[in-house]
Each structure stands twice: as structure tokens, then as C-alpha cells.
Amino acid sequence: MDSATLTEEIRSIGAQTGVDALGFAAATPFSDYRWTDSPRRDPALSLSGARALIVGAVYIGGLALPAWEDSAYGRTSRLYLSGFFLDVVTPLAPIADHLRSQGHRAIICDGSTAGASVLPLKLAAVRAGLGWQGKHSLLISKTFGSFMALGGIITDADLSVTQQQEPNRCKTCDKCQHACPVGALEHPH
């Protein structure tokens, strides 16, 4: 099966399983990953012969609790409310299964299993064209803002990768740094 057809099949499966955005990137090392000794910096360390990364995003911005309207109550993370407090896994499983049925190897990032979150997902999402990393270190999308839960797959399948990354639109803006209630963003990222 050619790479364009397989890529489109994966997009279709993702749409059916509730993945709101999918991006595809080359499985090359992350030269800008902070921890140079980490196996997460190079997808081939987790899957020899890795060729492509699939990054899925699920929109979580619509989640809220009624008590949030009352200032006397604290807020719970939308990520926690979404059920994707770690990595998006369940919606990506049919994609990995499909790749395996086509004779490819596929590893899903799974933060709930020790050692199984095998990608720096924000960096992979930027590489896959899903958004840019803001100065608050979150992934930002023109469509979903920063309200995304991320998941990833490393595969040896030949897929049509995203050729263009989303430009970083933060430029000189530093509003998130000043808005941080605990002053944790003294330096960007």
C-alpha cells in the first residue's frame, strides 16, 4: 500500500475514534530535547527502524464543571476531567492495530505505563504541524488553543509526513508569563 493511501486510512480511523487532529512527522531525533541522555529524544531508540510519528490531539476545552462559576470553588484541570491526564491512548489503539494488520510495527505512547511514554509529545506535535509551543510550554493550535490532550505512535510504516510546521505566533508576546499566578514563567519555556 502506498504511503498516501495508508496515511488517509489512518486519518479516517482517527476521525472515527474521536481524534480531533492528526499530524504526521519524520521519526528523526529531537535535537532540541532538553534531556540528551533520554531515550525519548530519538524514536529509533524505542523502535528500531522507526520512520514516522503519528501525533493525535483531542480537544478538551469544552469541559467544565458548574461550580467553576462560583469563585469560592477551585478548578479541576480540564486534562483530568477529559480522562486523558496522561497520554491519549484508547483513540489511537485502532490506528496502531491497523498499522500492525498491514505488517508494520507501532508503539503507542502511554504515560500510565512506566517507560512507555516514548515521545516528547509537544515537540512531536510541533514537528507534525499541529501547532507551536508557547512560552508557557504548552502546545497552542489556531483551532483549539492550548486545550488539547496529546498522544503519539512511533511506527516503521512509510507515511506522508507533514512538510510544514506551524510558525510560532508568540513572537514578542509575554502575556502568559505575566499572567502566571505563581510566577513560574520567569523564562520562556
Tab-separated table of C-alpha atoms in Angstrom:
chain	number	residue	atom	x	y	z
A	1	MET	CA	0.000	0.000	0.000
A	2	ASP	CA	1.398	3.422	-0.878
A	3	SER	CA	2.135	5.990	1.842
A	4	ALA	CA	-0.608	8.442	0.808
A	5	THR	CA	-3.319	5.764	0.947
A	6	LEU	CA	-2.153	4.449	4.325
A	7	THR	CA	-1.964	7.994	5.708
A	8	GLU	CA	-5.538	8.706	4.590
A	9	GLU	CA	-6.766	5.436	6.120
A	10	ILE	CA	-5.156	6.484	9.413
A	11	ARG	CA	-6.836	9.904	9.237
A	12	SER	CA	-10.185	8.211	8.686
A	13	ILE	CA	-9.694	5.844	11.632
A	14	GLY	CA	-8.670	8.786	13.832
A	15	ALA	CA	-11.805	10.726	12.913
A	16	GLN	CA	-13.958	7.686	13.731
A	17	THR	CA	-12.334	7.213	17.156
A	18	GLY	CA	-12.653	10.827	18.330
A	19	VAL	CA	-9.220	12.221	17.476
A	20	ASP	CA	-9.762	15.890	16.605
A	21	ALA	CA	-6.420	16.487	14.870
A	22	LEU	CA	-3.756	14.178	13.457
A	23	GLY	CA	-0.288	15.090	12.299
A	24	PHE	CA	2.497	13.035	10.774
A	25	ALA	CA	6.217	13.658	11.159
A	26	ALA	CA	9.532	12.023	10.362
A	27	ALA	CA	10.877	9.844	13.173
A	28	THR	CA	14.202	11.647	13.361
A	29	PRO	CA	15.900	12.523	16.675
A	30	PHE	CA	14.737	15.595	18.607
A	31	SER	CA	17.924	17.662	18.673
A	32	ASP	CA	16.232	20.320	20.812
A	33	TYR	CA	15.115	17.872	23.533
A	34	ARG	CA	16.448	19.090	26.866
A	35	TRP	CA	17.464	15.701	28.274
A	36	THR	CA	20.107	14.434	25.862
A	37	ASP	CA	20.512	11.080	27.656
A	38	SER	CA	16.791	10.274	27.487
A	39	PRO	CA	15.617	7.557	25.098
A	40	ARG	CA	12.672	9.862	24.314
A	41	ARG	CA	14.963	12.113	22.283
A	42	ASP	CA	15.274	9.547	19.480
A	43	PRO	CA	12.248	7.487	18.339
A	44	ALA	CA	14.596	4.835	16.885
A	45	LEU	CA	15.774	4.029	20.426
A	46	SER	CA	12.226	2.873	21.202
A	47	LEU	CA	11.512	1.276	17.821
A	48	SER	CA	14.413	0.323	15.585
A	49	GLY	CA	13.689	1.253	12.008
A	50	ALA	CA	11.206	3.962	13.054
A	51	ARG	CA	10.168	6.034	10.042
A	52	ALA	CA	7.163	8.089	11.118
A	53	LEU	CA	5.475	9.648	14.128
A	54	ILE	CA	1.718	9.982	14.345
A	55	VAL	CA	0.523	12.626	16.784
A	56	GLY	CA	-3.128	12.777	17.779
A	57	ALA	CA	-4.860	15.599	19.638
A	58	VAL	CA	-8.223	15.515	21.405
A	59	TYR	CA	-9.922	18.851	22.162
A	60	ILE	CA	-10.641	19.234	25.882
A	61	GLY	CA	-11.653	22.907	26.029
A	62	GLY	CA	-15.386	22.238	26.252
A	63	LEU	CA	-15.059	20.500	29.596
A	64	ALA	CA	-16.135	22.466	32.676
A	65	LEU	CA	-17.865	21.969	35.986
A	66	PRO	CA	-20.858	24.065	37.109
A	67	ALA	CA	-19.028	25.005	40.322
A	68	TRP	CA	-16.434	26.896	38.261
A	69	GLU	CA	-18.879	29.794	38.023
A	70	ASP	CA	-18.603	30.283	41.808
A	71	SER	CA	-15.322	31.954	42.779
A	72	ALA	CA	-15.398	30.152	46.143
A	73	TYR	CA	-14.587	26.864	44.388
A	74	GLY	CA	-11.264	25.818	42.946
A	75	ARG	CA	-10.944	24.430	39.472
A	76	THR	CA	-10.037	20.970	38.352
A	77	SER	CA	-7.779	20.525	35.340
A	78	ARG	CA	-9.627	20.067	32.036
A	79	LEU	CA	-6.999	17.472	31.228
A	80	TYR	CA	-8.012	15.498	34.310
A	81	LEU	CA	-11.717	15.898	33.510
A	82	SER	CA	-11.112	14.629	29.969
A	83	GLY	CA	-9.771	11.307	31.188
A	84	PHE	CA	-6.519	11.950	29.285
A	85	PHE	CA	-4.468	13.142	32.245
A	86	LEU	CA	-1.559	11.179	30.847
A	87	ASP	CA	-1.313	10.377	27.127
A	88	VAL	CA	-4.167	9.855	24.655
A	89	VAL	CA	-4.087	6.076	24.221
A	90	THR	CA	-7.516	4.490	23.624
A	91	PRO	CA	-8.458	6.534	20.498
A	92	LEU	CA	-5.044	5.745	18.969
A	93	ALA	CA	-5.238	1.982	19.555
A	94	PRO	CA	-7.303	1.286	16.384
A	95	ILE	CA	-4.681	3.186	14.360
A	96	ALA	CA	-1.866	1.089	15.821
A	97	ASP	CA	-3.922	-2.067	15.245
A	98	HIS	CA	-4.468	-1.084	11.604
A	99	LEU	CA	-0.745	-0.484	11.106
A	100	ARG	CA	0.012	-3.888	12.605
A	101	SER	CA	-2.593	-5.538	10.356
A	102	GLN	CA	-0.700	-4.073	7.395
A	103	GLY	CA	2.542	-5.687	8.617
A	104	HIS	CA	4.048	-2.645	10.340
A	105	ARG	CA	5.291	-2.216	13.880
A	106	ALA	CA	3.698	0.505	16.035
A	107	ILE	CA	4.270	1.670	19.611
A	108	ILE	CA	1.723	3.894	21.355
A	109	CYS	CA	2.937	6.417	23.934
A	110	ASP	CA	1.333	5.510	27.237
A	111	GLY	CA	2.190	7.672	30.234
A	112	SER	CA	0.294	5.326	32.548
A	113	THR	CA	2.878	2.587	31.976
A	114	ALA	CA	6.402	3.070	33.317
A	115	GLY	CA	8.792	3.759	30.467
A	116	ALA	CA	6.101	3.690	27.776
A	117	SER	CA	5.690	7.406	27.090
A	118	VAL	CA	8.289	7.202	24.357
A	119	LEU	CA	7.994	10.638	22.703
A	120	PRO	CA	8.265	14.251	23.767
A	121	LEU	CA	4.686	14.800	22.602
A	122	LYS	CA	4.691	18.596	22.430
A	123	LEU	CA	7.832	18.628	20.298
A	124	ALA	CA	6.401	15.829	18.131
A	125	ALA	CA	3.143	17.784	17.723
A	126	VAL	CA	5.060	20.889	16.628
A	127	ARG	CA	7.046	18.795	14.143
A	128	ALA	CA	3.780	17.262	12.861
A	129	GLY	CA	2.291	20.706	12.191
A	130	LEU	CA	-0.398	20.639	14.913
A	131	GLY	CA	0.648	23.939	16.498
A	132	TRP	CA	3.530	25.740	18.179
A	133	GLN	CA	4.949	25.661	21.685
A	134	GLY	CA	4.082	28.810	23.595
A	135	LYS	CA	6.287	30.483	26.168
A	136	HIS	CA	4.201	28.762	28.852
A	137	SER	CA	5.482	25.482	27.306
A	138	LEU	CA	2.022	24.317	26.190
A	139	LEU	CA	1.186	23.405	22.617
A	140	ILE	CA	-1.004	26.077	21.006
A	141	SER	CA	-3.191	25.437	17.973
A	142	LYS	CA	-5.003	28.028	15.866
A	143	THR	CA	-8.089	25.797	16.056
A	144	PHE	CA	-8.037	24.522	19.661
A	145	GLY	CA	-5.863	26.988	21.564
A	146	SER	CA	-3.977	25.169	24.311
A	147	PHE	CA	-6.881	22.857	25.175
A	148	MET	CA	-5.531	19.623	23.700
A	149	ALA	CA	-4.641	16.254	25.115
A	150	LEU	CA	-1.886	14.605	23.071
A	151	GLY	CA	-0.932	11.078	22.160
A	152	GLY	CA	1.580	9.567	19.815
A	153	ILE	CA	2.575	6.494	17.869
A	154	ILE	CA	6.001	5.543	16.577
A	155	THR	CA	5.881	3.292	13.516
A	156	ASP	CA	8.110	1.818	10.857
A	157	ALA	CA	5.408	2.498	8.231
A	158	ASP	CA	6.188	4.856	5.381
A	159	LEU	CA	3.636	7.659	5.829
A	160	SER	CA	3.100	11.036	4.179
A	161	VAL	CA	4.640	13.361	6.738
A	162	THR	CA	3.651	16.968	7.358
A	163	GLN	CA	6.114	19.110	5.466
A	164	GLN	CA	5.395	22.445	7.103
A	165	GLN	CA	5.411	23.328	10.773
A	166	GLU	CA	3.057	25.946	12.175
A	167	PRO	CA	5.029	29.173	12.777
A	168	ASN	CA	5.469	30.230	16.394
A	169	ARG	CA	2.967	33.059	16.692
A	170	CYS	CA	4.013	34.175	20.190
A	171	LYS	CA	6.871	36.330	18.887
A	172	THR	CA	7.351	39.119	21.474
A	173	CYS	CA	4.131	38.429	23.397
A	174	ASP	CA	4.751	37.556	27.042
A	175	LYS	CA	1.228	37.772	28.479
A	176	CYS	CA	1.264	34.165	29.723
A	177	GLN	CA	4.471	34.826	31.622
A	178	HIS	CA	2.967	37.831	33.398
A	179	ALA	CA	-0.381	36.105	33.997
A	180	CYS	CA	1.132	33.076	35.766
A	181	PRO	CA	-0.289	33.284	39.319
A	182	VAL	CA	2.809	31.759	40.925
A	183	GLY	CA	5.428	33.490	38.760
A	184	ALA	CA	6.741	30.187	37.400
A	185	LEU	CA	7.375	31.535	33.903
A	186	GLU	CA	10.274	33.849	34.606
A	187	HIS	CA	11.951	32.489	31.461
A	188	PRO	CA	10.119	31.264	28.336
A	189	HIS	CA	9.530	27.515	28.078
